[in-house]
JSON list of C-alpha atoms and ligand atoms in Angstrom, two decimals:
[
{"chain": "P", "resi": 1, "resn": "MET", "atom": "CA", "xyz": [0.00, 0.00, 0.00]},
{"chain": "P", "resi": 2, "resn": "ARG", "atom": "CA", "xyz": [1.58, 3.27, -1.14]},
{"chain": "P", "resi": 3, "resn": "ILE", "atom": "CA", "xyz": [-0.45, 6.30, -0.28]},
{"chain": "P", "resi": 4, "resn": "ILE", "atom": "CA", "xyz": [-0.11, 10.07, -0.32]},
{"chain": "P", "resi": 5, "resn": "LEU", "atom": "CA", "xyz": [-2.30, 11.99, 2.11]},
{"chain": "P", "resi": 6, "resn": "PHE", "atom": "CA", "xyz": [-2.77, 15.49, 0.85]},
{"chain": "P", "resi": 7, "resn": "GLY", "atom": "CA", "xyz": [-4.42, 18.62, 2.23]},
{"chain": "P", "resi": 8, "resn": "PRO", "atom": "CA", "xyz": [-3.82, 21.90, 4.04]},
{"chain": "P", "resi": 9, "resn": "PRO", "atom": "CA", "xyz": [-2.05, 21.96, 7.39]},
{"chain": "P", "resi": 10, "resn": "GLY", "atom": "CA", "xyz": [-4.52, 20.90, 10.07]},
{"chain": "P", "resi": 11, "resn": "SER", "atom": "CA", "xyz": [-6.67, 18.90, 7.67]},
{"chain": "P", "resi": 12, "resn": "GLY", "atom": "CA", "xyz": [-6.09, 15.68, 9.61]},
{"chain": "P", "resi": 13, "resn": "LYS", "atom": "CA", "xyz": [-3.33, 14.10, 7.51]},
{"chain": "P", "resi": 14, "resn": "GLY", "atom": "CA", "xyz": [-1.23, 13.22, 10.55]},
{"chain": "P", "resi": 15, "resn": "THR", "atom": "CA", "xyz": [-4.16, 11.81, 12.52]},
{"chain": "P", "resi": 16, "resn": "GLN", "atom": "CA", "xyz": [-5.37, 9.68, 9.61]},
{"chain": "P", "resi": 17, "resn": "ALA", "atom": "CA", "xyz": [-1.84, 8.59, 8.69]},
{"chain": "P", "resi": 18, "resn": "LYS", "atom": "CA", "xyz": [-1.24, 7.27, 12.21]},
{"chain": "P", "resi": 19, "resn": "LEU", "atom": "CA", "xyz": [-4.49, 5.26, 12.12]},
{"chain": "P", "resi": 20, "resn": "LEU", "atom": "CA", "xyz": [-3.70, 3.89, 8.66]},
{"chain": "P", "resi": 21, "resn": "ALA", "atom": "CA", "xyz": [-0.16, 2.98, 9.71]},
{"chain": "P", "resi": 22, "resn": "GLU", "atom": "CA", "xyz": [-1.59, 0.94, 12.60]},
{"chain": "P", "resi": 23, "resn": "LYS", "atom": "CA", "xyz": [-4.25, -0.74, 10.45]},
{"chain": "P", "resi": 24, "resn": "PHE", "atom": "CA", "xyz": [-2.02, -1.67, 7.52]},
{"chain": "P", "resi": 25, "resn": "ARG", "atom": "CA", "xyz": [1.25, -1.97, 9.48]},
{"chain": "P", "resi": 26, "resn": "ILE", "atom": "CA", "xyz": [3.15, 0.28, 7.13]},
{"chain": "P", "resi": 27, "resn": "PRO", "atom": "CA", "xyz": [5.33, 3.25, 8.02]},
{"chain": "P", "resi": 28, "resn": "HIS", "atom": "CA", "xyz": [3.91, 6.74, 8.36]},
{"chain": "P", "resi": 29, "resn": "ILE", "atom": "CA", "xyz": [6.40, 9.07, 6.73]},
{"chain": "P", "resi": 30, "resn": "SER", "atom": "CA", "xyz": [5.77, 12.63, 7.86]},
{"chain": "P", "resi": 31, "resn": "THR", "atom": "CA", "xyz": [8.29, 15.08, 6.46]},
{"chain": "P", "resi": 32, "resn": "GLY", "atom": "CA", "xyz": [7.28, 17.56, 9.18]},
{"chain": "P", "resi": 33, "resn": "ASP", "atom": "CA", "xyz": [8.09, 14.98, 11.89]},
{"chain": "P", "resi": 34, "resn": "LEU", "atom": "CA", "xyz": [11.39, 14.11, 10.18]},
{"chain": "P", "resi": 35, "resn": "LEU", "atom": "CA", "xyz": [12.36, 17.78, 10.03]},
{"chain": "P", "resi": 36, "resn": "ARG", "atom": "CA", "xyz": [11.37, 18.46, 13.65]},
{"chain": "P", "resi": 37, "resn": "ALA", "atom": "CA", "xyz": [13.48, 15.45, 14.76]},
{"chain": "P", "resi": 38, "resn": "ALA", "atom": "CA", "xyz": [16.39, 16.76, 12.66]},
{"chain": "P", "resi": 39, "resn": "VAL", "atom": "CA", "xyz": [16.04, 20.20, 14.28]},
{"chain": "P", "resi": 40, "resn": "THR", "atom": "CA", "xyz": [16.04, 18.67, 17.78]},
{"chain": "P", "resi": 41, "resn": "GLN", "atom": "CA", "xyz": [19.10, 16.55, 16.97]},
{"chain": "P", "resi": 42, "resn": "GLN", "atom": "CA", "xyz": [20.80, 19.51, 15.28]},
{"chain": "P", "resi": 43, "resn": "THR", "atom": "CA", "xyz": [21.73, 17.46, 12.22]},
{"chain": "P", "resi": 44, "resn": "PRO", "atom": "CA", "xyz": [22.94, 19.36, 9.10]},
{"chain": "P", "resi": 45, "resn": "ILE", "atom": "CA", "xyz": [19.40, 19.16, 7.62]},
{"chain": "P", "resi": 46, "resn": "GLY", "atom": "CA", "xyz": [17.93, 20.29, 10.94]},
{"chain": "P", "resi": 47, "resn": "LEU", "atom": "CA", "xyz": [20.21, 23.31, 11.10]},
{"chain": "P", "resi": 48, "resn": "LYS", "atom": "CA", "xyz": [19.23, 24.26, 7.53]},
{"chain": "P", "resi": 49, "resn": "ALA", "atom": "CA", "xyz": [15.51, 23.69, 8.12]},
{"chain": "P", "resi": 50, "resn": "LYS", "atom": "CA", "xyz": [14.95, 25.39, 11.48]},
{"chain": "P", "resi": 51, "resn": "GLY", "atom": "CA", "xyz": [14.42, 28.93, 10.23]},
{"chain": "P", "resi": 52, "resn": "TYR", "atom": "CA", "xyz": [11.91, 27.77, 7.61]},
{"chain": "P", "resi": 53, "resn": "LEU", "atom": "CA", "xyz": [9.89, 25.77, 10.14]},
{"chain": "P", "resi": 54, "resn": "ASP", "atom": "CA", "xyz": [9.82, 28.65, 12.61]},
{"chain": "P", "resi": 55, "resn": "ALA", "atom": "CA", "xyz": [8.63, 31.02, 9.89]},
{"chain": "P", "resi": 56, "resn": "GLY", "atom": "CA", "xyz": [5.98, 28.64, 8.51]},
{"chain": "P", "resi": 57, "resn": "ALA", "atom": "CA", "xyz": [7.81, 28.66, 5.17]},
{"chain": "P", "resi": 58, "resn": "LEU", "atom": "CA", "xyz": [8.70, 25.70, 2.97]},
{"chain": "P", "resi": 59, "resn": "VAL", "atom": "CA", "xyz": [12.12, 24.11, 3.26]},
{"chain": "P", "resi": 60, "resn": "PRO", "atom": "CA", "xyz": [13.84, 24.31, -0.17]},
{"chain": "P", "resi": 61, "resn": "ASP", "atom": "CA", "xyz": [12.94, 21.60, -2.68]},
{"chain": "P", "resi": 62, "resn": "ASP", "atom": "CA", "xyz": [16.48, 20.24, -3.06]},
{"chain": "P", "resi": 63, "resn": "VAL", "atom": "CA", "xyz": [16.72, 19.55, 0.68]},
{"chain": "P", "resi": 64, "resn": "MET", "atom": "CA", "xyz": [13.29, 17.91, 0.79]},
{"chain": "P", "resi": 65, "resn": "ILE", "atom": "CA", "xyz": [13.81, 15.82, -2.34]},
{"chain": "P", "resi": 66, "resn": "GLY", "atom": "CA", "xyz": [17.14, 14.53, -0.96]},
{"chain": "P", "resi": 67, "resn": "LEU", "atom": "CA", "xyz": [15.46, 13.67, 2.34]},
{"chain": "P", "resi": 68, "resn": "ILE", "atom": "CA", "xyz": [12.55, 11.78, 0.77]},
{"chain": "P", "resi": 69, "resn": "ARG", "atom": "CA", "xyz": [14.88, 9.90, -1.57]},
{"chain": "P", "resi": 70, "resn": "GLU", "atom": "CA", "xyz": [16.83, 8.65, 1.42]},
{"chain": "P", "resi": 71, "resn": "VAL", "atom": "CA", "xyz": [13.67, 7.49, 3.21]},
{"chain": "P", "resi": 72, "resn": "VAL", "atom": "CA", "xyz": [11.89, 5.90, 0.24]},
{"chain": "P", "resi": 73, "resn": "THR", "atom": "CA", "xyz": [14.96, 4.04, -1.01]},
{"chain": "P", "resi": 74, "resn": "GLY", "atom": "CA", "xyz": [15.91, 2.95, 2.51]},
{"chain": "P", "resi": 75, "resn": "GLY", "atom": "CA", "xyz": [14.62, -0.37, 3.87]},
{"chain": "P", "resi": 76, "resn": "VAL", "atom": "CA", "xyz": [11.83, 1.15, 5.96]},
{"chain": "P", "resi": 77, "resn": "ALA", "atom": "CA", "xyz": [9.45, 1.84, 3.10]},
{"chain": "P", "resi": 78, "resn": "LYS", "atom": "CA", "xyz": [9.89, -1.45, 1.24]},
{"chain": "P", "resi": 79, "resn": "GLU", "atom": "CA", "xyz": [6.45, -2.87, 2.01]},
{"chain": "P", "resi": 80, "resn": "GLY", "atom": "CA", "xyz": [4.63, 0.42, 1.47]},
{"chain": "P", "resi": 81, "resn": "PHE", "atom": "CA", "xyz": [4.16, 3.77, 3.16]},
{"chain": "P", "resi": 82, "resn": "ILE", "atom": "CA", "xyz": [1.86, 6.63, 3.92]},
{"chain": "P", "resi": 83, "resn": "LEU", "atom": "CA", "xyz": [3.36, 9.94, 2.87]},
{"chain": "P", "resi": 84, "resn": "ASP", "atom": "CA", "xyz": [2.16, 12.91, 4.91]},
{"chain": "P", "resi": 85, "resn": "GLY", "atom": "CA", "xyz": [3.44, 16.38, 4.04]},
{"chain": "P", "resi": 86, "resn": "PHE", "atom": "CA", "xyz": [5.24, 15.46, 0.83]},
{"chain": "P", "resi": 87, "resn": "PRO", "atom": "CA", "xyz": [5.03, 16.58, -1.95]},
{"chain": "P", "resi": 88, "resn": "ARG", "atom": "CA", "xyz": [4.31, 20.22, -1.16]},
{"chain": "P", "resi": 89, "resn": "THR", "atom": "CA", "xyz": [5.35, 21.78, -4.48]},
{"chain": "P", "resi": 90, "resn": "ILE", "atom": "CA", "xyz": [5.05, 20.77, -8.14]},
{"chain": "P", "resi": 91, "resn": "PRO", "atom": "CA", "xyz": [8.84, 20.17, -8.45]},
{"chain": "P", "resi": 92, "resn": "GLN", "atom": "CA", "xyz": [8.60, 17.85, -5.42]},
{"chain": "P", "resi": 93, "resn": "ALA", "atom": "CA", "xyz": [5.70, 15.94, -7.05]},
{"chain": "P", "resi": 94, "resn": "GLU", "atom": "CA", "xyz": [7.69, 15.61, -10.29]},
{"chain": "P", "resi": 95, "resn": "ALA", "atom": "CA", "xyz": [10.80, 14.45, -8.43]},
{"chain": "P", "resi": 96, "resn": "LEU", "atom": "CA", "xyz": [8.72, 11.86, -6.55]},
{"chain": "P", "resi": 97, "resn": "ASP", "atom": "CA", "xyz": [7.34, 10.47, -9.81]},
{"chain": "P", "resi": 98, "resn": "ARG", "atom": "CA", "xyz": [10.87, 10.19, -11.21]},
{"chain": "P", "resi": 99, "resn": "LEU", "atom": "CA", "xyz": [12.02, 8.46, -8.03]},
{"chain": "P", "resi": 100, "resn": "PHE", "atom": "CA", "xyz": [9.14, 5.94, -8.17]},
{"chain": "P", "resi": 101, "resn": "LEU", "atom": "CA", "xyz": [9.89, 5.24, -11.83]},
{"chain": "P", "resi": 102, "resn": "GLU", "atom": "CA", "xyz": [13.57, 4.75, -11.04]},
{"chain": "P", "resi": 103, "resn": "ILE", "atom": "CA", "xyz": [12.92, 2.21, -8.28]},
{"chain": "P", "resi": 104, "resn": "GLY", "atom": "CA", "xyz": [9.94, 0.60, -10.02]},
{"chain": "P", "resi": 105, "resn": "ILE", "atom": "CA", "xyz": [7.11, 1.28, -7.59]},
{"chain": "P", "resi": 106, "resn": "ARG", "atom": "CA", "xyz": [3.61, 2.70, -8.09]},
{"chain": "P", "resi": 107, "resn": "LEU", "atom": "CA", "xyz": [1.29, 4.78, -5.99]},
{"chain": "P", "resi": 108, "resn": "ASP", "atom": "CA", "xyz": [-2.01, 3.21, -5.00]},
{"chain": "P", "resi": 109, "resn": "ALA", "atom": "CA", "xyz": [-3.81, 6.42, -4.12]},
{"chain": "P", "resi": 110, "resn": "VAL", "atom": "CA", "xyz": [-3.55, 10.13, -3.52]},
{"chain": "P", "resi": 111, "resn": "ILE", "atom": "CA", "xyz": [-6.23, 11.15, -1.04]},
{"chain": "P", "resi": 112, "resn": "SER", "atom": "CA", "xyz": [-6.94, 14.81, -0.45]},
{"chain": "P", "resi": 113, "resn": "LEU", "atom": "CA", "xyz": [-8.68, 16.03, 2.72]},
{"chain": "P", "resi": 114, "resn": "ARG", "atom": "CA", "xyz": [-10.78, 19.14, 2.07]},
{"chain": "P", "resi": 115, "resn": "VAL", "atom": "CA", "xyz": [-11.18, 21.45, 5.05]},
{"chain": "P", "resi": 116, "resn": "GLU", "atom": "CA", "xyz": [-12.43, 25.06, 5.12]},
{"chain": "P", "resi": 117, "resn": "HIS", "atom": "CA", "xyz": [-9.88, 27.77, 5.87]},
{"chain": "P", "resi": 118, "resn": "ASP", "atom": "CA", "xyz": [-11.46, 28.96, 9.14]},
{"chain": "P", "resi": 119, "resn": "GLU", "atom": "CA", "xyz": [-11.52, 25.38, 10.38]},
{"chain": "P", "resi": 120, "resn": "VAL", "atom": "CA", "xyz": [-7.84, 24.92, 9.42]},
{"chain": "P", "resi": 121, "resn": "LEU", "atom": "CA", "xyz": [-6.86, 27.89, 11.60]},
{"chain": "P", "resi": 122, "resn": "ARG", "atom": "CA", "xyz": [-9.11, 26.75, 14.43]},
{"chain": "P", "resi": 123, "resn": "ARG", "atom": "CA", "xyz": [-7.66, 23.23, 14.38]},
{"chain": "P", "resi": 124, "resn": "LEU", "atom": "CA", "xyz": [-4.02, 24.34, 14.16]},
{"chain": "P", "resi": 125, "resn": "THR", "atom": "CA", "xyz": [-4.21, 26.78, 17.06]},
{"chain": "P", "resi": 126, "resn": "ASP", "atom": "CA", "xyz": [-6.17, 24.22, 19.11]},
{"chain": "P", "resi": 127, "resn": "ARG", "atom": "CA", "xyz": [-3.83, 21.30, 18.44]},
{"chain": "P", "resi": 128, "resn": "ARG", "atom": "CA", "xyz": [-1.79, 19.48, 21.07]},
{"chain": "P", "resi": 129, "resn": "VAL", "atom": "CA", "xyz": [0.73, 16.73, 20.31]},
{"chain": "P", "resi": 130, "resn": "CYS", "atom": "CA", "xyz": [2.06, 13.95, 22.54]},
{"chain": "P", "resi": 131, "resn": "ARG", "atom": "CA", "xyz": [5.82, 14.01, 22.96]},
{"chain": "P", "resi": 132, "resn": "SER", "atom": "CA", "xyz": [5.93, 10.22, 23.47]},
{"chain": "P", "resi": 133, "resn": "CYS", "atom": "CA", "xyz": [3.49, 8.58, 21.02]},
{"chain": "P", "resi": 134, "resn": "GLY", "atom": "CA", "xyz": [3.00, 11.49, 18.60]},
{"chain": "P", "resi": 135, "resn": "ARG", "atom": "CA", "xyz": [-0.82, 11.32, 18.78]},
{"chain": "P", "resi": 136, "resn": "ILE", "atom": "CA", "xyz": [-2.64, 14.53, 17.95]},
{"chain": "P", "resi": 137, "resn": "PHE", "atom": "CA", "xyz": [-5.50, 15.98, 20.03]},
{"chain": "P", "resi": 138, "resn": "SER", "atom": "CA", "xyz": [-7.59, 19.11, 20.05]},
{"chain": "P", "resi": 139, "resn": "SER", "atom": "CA", "xyz": [-7.56, 20.94, 23.36]},
{"chain": "P", "resi": 140, "resn": "GLY", "atom": "CA", "xyz": [-11.34, 20.38, 23.55]},
{"chain": "P", "resi": 141, "resn": "GLN", "atom": "CA", "xyz": [-10.73, 16.61, 23.80]},
{"chain": "P", "resi": 142, "resn": "LEU", "atom": "CA", "xyz": [-8.61, 17.09, 26.92]},
{"chain": "P", "resi": 143, "resn": "LEU", "atom": "CA", "xyz": [-9.75, 17.51, 30.48]},
{"chain": "P", "resi": 144, "resn": "LYS", "atom": "CA", "xyz": [-9.70, 21.21, 31.28]},
{"chain": "P", "resi": 145, "resn": "ASP", "atom": "CA", "xyz": [-8.44, 20.97, 34.88]},
{"chain": "P", "resi": 146, "resn": "ALA", "atom": "CA", "xyz": [-6.13, 17.97, 34.67]},
{"chain": "P", "resi": 147, "resn": "PRO", "atom": "CA", "xyz": [-2.46, 18.44, 33.78]},
{"chain": "P", "resi": 148, "resn": "ALA", "atom": "CA", "xyz": [-1.95, 18.06, 30.04]},
{"chain": "P", "resi": 149, "resn": "LYS", "atom": "CA", "xyz": [-1.27, 14.32, 29.69]},
{"chain": "P", "resi": 150, "resn": "CYS", "atom": "CA", "xyz": [-1.80, 12.20, 26.59]},
{"chain": "P", "resi": 151, "resn": "PRO", "atom": "CA", "xyz": [-5.06, 10.20, 26.88]},
{"chain": "P", "resi": 152, "resn": "ASN", "atom": "CA", "xyz": [-3.38, 7.44, 24.83]},
{"chain": "P", "resi": 153, "resn": "CYS", "atom": "CA", "xyz": [-0.08, 6.89, 26.66]},
{"chain": "P", "resi": 154, "resn": "GLY", "atom": "CA", "xyz": [0.11, 9.41, 29.49]},
{"chain": "P", "resi": 155, "resn": "GLY", "atom": "CA", "xyz": [2.97, 11.27, 27.76]},
{"chain": "P", "resi": 156, "resn": "GLU", "atom": "CA", "xyz": [3.55, 14.99, 27.92]},
{"chain": "P", "resi": 157, "resn": "LEU", "atom": "CA", "xyz": [1.45, 17.13, 25.57]},
{"chain": "P", "resi": 158, "resn": "PHE", "atom": "CA", "xyz": [2.79, 20.22, 23.89]},
{"chain": "P", "resi": 159, "resn": "GLN", "atom": "CA", "xyz": [1.75, 22.87, 21.40]},
{"chain": "P", "resi": 160, "resn": "ARG", "atom": "CA", "xyz": [3.88, 23.07, 18.25]},
{"chain": "P", "resi": 161, "resn": "SER", "atom": "CA", "xyz": [5.72, 26.39, 18.00]},
{"chain": "P", "resi": 162, "resn": "ASP", "atom": "CA", "xyz": [4.37, 26.88, 14.46]},
{"chain": "P", "resi": 163, "resn": "ASP", "atom": "CA", "xyz": [0.75, 26.43, 15.61]},
{"chain": "P", "resi": 164, "resn": "THR", "atom": "CA", "xyz": [0.39, 30.06, 16.74]},
{"chain": "P", "resi": 165, "resn": "LEU", "atom": "CA", "xyz": [-2.28, 32.02, 14.85]},
{"chain": "P", "resi": 166, "resn": "ALA", "atom": "CA", "xyz": [0.24, 34.19, 12.95]},
{"chain": "P", "resi": 167, "resn": "THR", "atom": "CA", "xyz": [2.35, 31.22, 11.76]},
{"chain": "P", "resi": 168, "resn": "ALA", "atom": "CA", "xyz": [-0.74, 29.11, 11.04]},
{"chain": "P", "resi": 169, "resn": "LYS", "atom": "CA", "xyz": [-2.04, 31.88, 8.73]},
{"chain": "P", "resi": 170, "resn": "LYS", "atom": "CA", "xyz": [1.30, 32.01, 6.98]},
{"chain": "P", "resi": 171, "resn": "ARG", "atom": "CA", "xyz": [1.30, 28.23, 6.51]},
{"chain": "P", "resi": 172, "resn": "LEU", "atom": "CA", "xyz": [-2.21, 28.34, 5.06]},
{"chain": "P", "resi": 173, "resn": "ASP", "atom": "CA", "xyz": [-1.12, 31.05, 2.58]},
{"chain": "P", "resi": 174, "resn": "VAL", "atom": "CA", "xyz": [1.89, 28.96, 1.59]},
{"chain": "P", "resi": 175, "resn": "TYR", "atom": "CA", "xyz": [-0.39, 25.95, 1.10]},
{"chain": "P", "resi": 176, "resn": "LEU", "atom": "CA", "xyz": [-2.75, 27.91, -1.15]},
{"chain": "P", "resi": 177, "resn": "ARG", "atom": "CA", "xyz": [0.08, 29.35, -3.24]},
{"chain": "P", "resi": 178, "resn": "ASP", "atom": "CA", "xyz": [2.56, 26.46, -3.54]},
{"chain": "P", "resi": 179, "resn": "THR", "atom": "CA", "xyz": [0.89, 23.21, -2.52]},
{"chain": "P", "resi": 180, "resn": "LYS", "atom": "CA", "xyz": [-2.75, 23.34, -3.63]},
{"chain": "P", "resi": 181, "resn": "PRO", "atom": "CA", "xyz": [-1.79, 23.39, -7.36]},
{"chain": "P", "resi": 182, "resn": "ILE", "atom": "CA", "xyz": [-0.48, 19.82, -6.93]},
{"chain": "P", "resi": 183, "resn": "LYS", "atom": "CA", "xyz": [-4.11, 18.65, -6.84]},
{"chain": "P", "resi": 184, "resn": "GLU", "atom": "CA", "xyz": [-4.40, 19.30, -10.57]},
{"chain": "P", "resi": 185, "resn": "TYR", "atom": "CA", "xyz": [-1.13, 17.45, -11.15]},
{"chain": "P", "resi": 186, "resn": "TYR", "atom": "CA", "xyz": [-2.50, 14.30, -9.50]},
{"chain": "P", "resi": 187, "resn": "ARG", "atom": "CA", "xyz": [-6.03, 14.74, -10.85]},
{"chain": "P", "resi": 188, "resn": "ARG", "atom": "CA", "xyz": [-4.63, 14.41, -14.37]},
{"chain": "P", "resi": 189, "resn": "THR", "atom": "CA", "xyz": [-3.05, 11.05, -13.53]},
{"chain": "P", "resi": 190, "resn": "GLY", "atom": "CA", "xyz": [-6.32, 9.55, -12.30]},
{"chain": "P", "resi": 191, "resn": "ARG", "atom": "CA", "xyz": [-5.28, 8.32, -8.88]},
{"chain": "P", "resi": 192, "resn": "PHE", "atom": "CA", "xyz": [-6.67, 11.26, -7.00]},
{"chain": "P", "resi": 193, "resn": "THR", "atom": "CA", "xyz": [-9.69, 11.30, -4.67]},
{"chain": "P", "resi": 194, "resn": "GLN", "atom": "CA", "xyz": [-10.84, 14.27, -2.65]},
{"chain": "P", "resi": 195, "resn": "ILE", "atom": "CA", "xyz": [-12.95, 13.72, 0.45]},
{"chain": "P", "resi": 196, "resn": "ASP", "atom": "CA", "xyz": [-14.67, 15.88, 3.03]},
{"chain": "P", "resi": 197, "resn": "GLY", "atom": "CA", "xyz": [-12.21, 16.34, 5.88]},
{"chain": "P", "resi": 198, "resn": "MET", "atom": "CA", "xyz": [-14.62, 18.48, 7.92]},
{"chain": "P", "resi": 199, "resn": "ARG", "atom": "CA", "xyz": [-16.21, 15.38, 9.44]},
{"chain": "P", "resi": 200, "resn": "GLY", "atom": "CA", "xyz": [-15.08, 13.47, 12.52]},
{"chain": "P", "resi": 201, "resn": "VAL", "atom": "CA", "xyz": [-11.94, 11.33, 12.55]},
{"chain": "P", "resi": 202, "resn": "THR", "atom": "CA", "xyz": [-13.79, 7.99, 12.34]},
{"chain": "P", "resi": 203, "resn": "HIS", "atom": "CA", "xyz": [-15.98, 9.03, 9.40]},
{"chain": "P", "resi": 204, "resn": "VAL", "atom": "CA", "xyz": [-12.96, 10.24, 7.45]},
{"chain": "P", "resi": 205, "resn": "PHE", "atom": "CA", "xyz": [-10.99, 7.12, 8.33]},
{"chain": "P", "resi": 206, "resn": "ASP", "atom": "CA", "xyz": [-13.79, 4.79, 7.14]},
{"chain": "P", "resi": 207, "resn": "GLU", "atom": "CA", "xyz": [-13.95, 6.60, 3.82]},
{"chain": "P", "resi": 208, "resn": "VAL", "atom": "CA", "xyz": [-10.17, 6.51, 3.36]},
{"chain": "P", "resi": 209, "resn": "VAL", "atom": "CA", "xyz": [-10.12, 2.76, 4.05]},
{"chain": "P", "resi": 210, "resn": "GLU", "atom": "CA", "xyz": [-12.92, 2.22, 1.50]},
{"chain": "P", "resi": 211, "resn": "ILE", "atom": "CA", "xyz": [-11.01, 4.21, -1.16]},
{"chain": "P", "resi": 212, "resn": "LEU", "atom": "CA", "xyz": [-7.90, 2.14, -0.49]},
{"chain": "P", "resi": 213, "resn": "ARG", "atom": "CA", "xyz": [-9.87, -1.11, -0.67]},
{"chain": "P", "resi": 214, "resn": "LYS", "atom": "CA", "xyz": [-11.19, -0.12, -4.10]},
{"chain": "P", "resi": 215, "resn": "ALA", "atom": "CA", "xyz": [-7.77, 1.07, -5.27]},
{"chain": "P", "resi": 216, "resn": "LYS", "atom": "CA", "xyz": [-6.22, -2.23, -4.26]},
{"chain": "P", "resi": 217, "resn": "SER", "atom": "CA", "xyz": [-8.87, -4.34, -6.00]},
{"chain": "P", "resi": 218, "resn": "SER", "atom": "CA", "xyz": [-8.50, -2.40, -9.28]},
{"chain": "P", "resi": 219, "resn": "PRO", "atom": "CA", "xyz": [-4.87, -1.35, -9.61]},
{"chain": "P", "resi": 220, "resn": "ARG", "atom": "CA", "xyz": [-4.42, 1.56, -11.97]},
{"chain": "P", "resi": 221, "resn": "PRO", "atom": "CA", "xyz": [-1.34, 2.27, -14.03]},
{"chain": "P", "resi": 222, "resn": "VAL", "atom": "CA", "xyz": [0.69, 5.20, -12.76]},
{"chain": "T", "resi": 1, "resn": "AMP", "atom": "P1", "xyz": [3.94, 19.64, 8.88]},
{"chain": "T", "resi": 1, "resn": "AMP", "atom": "O1", "xyz": [4.30, 18.93, 10.15]},
{"chain": "T", "resi": 1, "resn": "AMP", "atom": "O2", "xyz": [3.63, 18.73, 7.74]},
{"chain": "T", "resi": 1, "resn": "AMP", "atom": "O3", "xyz": [2.87, 20.69, 9.10]},
{"chain": "T", "resi": 1, "resn": "AMP", "atom": "O4", "xyz": [5.25, 20.46, 8.44]},
{"chain": "T", "resi": 1, "resn": "AMP", "atom": "C1", "xyz": [5.84, 21.42, 9.28]},
{"chain": "T", "resi": 1, "resn": "AMP", "atom": "C2", "xyz": [6.81, 22.28, 8.52]},
{"chain": "T", "resi": 1, "resn": "AMP", "atom": "O5", "xyz": [7.86, 21.49, 7.98]},
{"chain": "T", "resi": 1, "resn": "AMP", "atom": "C3", "xyz": [6.24, 23.03, 7.31]},
{"chain": "T", "resi": 1, "resn": "AMP", "atom": "O6", "xyz": [5.59, 24.24, 7.68]},
{"chain": "T", "resi": 1, "resn": "AMP", "atom": "C4", "xyz": [7.51, 23.29, 6.50]},
{"chain": "T", "resi": 1, "resn": "AMP", "atom": "O7", "xyz": [8.28, 24.32, 7.08]},
{"chain": "T", "resi": 1, "resn": "AMP", "atom": "C5", "xyz": [8.28, 21.99, 6.71]},
{"chain": "T", "resi": 1, "resn": "AMP", "atom": "N1", "xyz": [7.97, 20.96, 5.68]},
{"chain": "T", "resi": 1, "resn": "AMP", "atom": "C6", "xyz": [7.37, 19.75, 5.89]},
{"chain": "T", "resi": 1, "resn": "AMP", "atom": "N2", "xyz": [7.25, 19.08, 4.74]},
{"chain": "T", "resi": 1, "resn": "AMP", "atom": "C7", "xyz": [7.77, 19.87, 3.78]},
{"chain": "T", "resi": 1, "resn": "AMP", "atom": "C8", "xyz": [7.92, 19.74, 2.36]},
{"chain": "T", "resi": 1, "resn": "AMP", "atom": "N3", "xyz": [7.51, 18.64, 1.71]},
{"chain": "T", "resi": 1, "resn": "AMP", "atom": "N4", "xyz": [8.50, 20.76, 1.69]},
{"chain": "T", "resi": 1, "resn": "AMP", "atom": "C9", "xyz": [8.93, 21.86, 2.34]},
{"chain": "T", "resi": 1, "resn": "AMP", "atom": "N5", "xyz": [8.81, 22.06, 3.65]},
{"chain": "T", "resi": 1, "resn": "AMP", "atom": "C10", "xyz": [8.24, 21.07, 4.39]}
]
């Protein structure tokens, strides 16, 4: 199963990707998570990427394409993967196609989560992430008075530094300008499905699973 989850920041890609990774036992590759880990570990990529992440801007294509090449050609992604946060520009989408061609693999589906702009900003500024298991919550799901602990594993919850309103707005603008055009790129190739991401997590998940079931039973050329 090789899947791209697509959509604006805060559309639920990370949440759905984690559920899919558990269900299908395939790796969830989040370029945002990889970059944040690189920043924490102060690797050369992390040092290059930090300023872009803080500003809500895109890390340059050459850095991202190099990173994704390493991950996809490495052993981890052999049996399939869920890509979350890549591609984010047309050159990234083109580079990914070339990479797949080179290593002889095909995408099963590109699934786009459609969420209204106001809701994107609401979700981003409301989001809390578990430092241990990586699960994502909205502050409304958490007990108001209790200390912020992950309902899944008890880990520490935190708010991402780029989830402030100002940076969230910037990220949405960047999405609309640089990332949204990729929809047309994938629409032309016929593996693209857009679904309503405004609904609850379980509804969205059920629909994604159904799309993947259909995609698997009628493989399409890529
Ligand atoms: P995310 O966790 O997917 O919201 O990504 C967080 C940040 O990481 C983005 O705002 C960008 O600064 C950077 N980033 C993640 N993926 C990419 C990508 N494919 N291209 C460029 N920058 C990226």
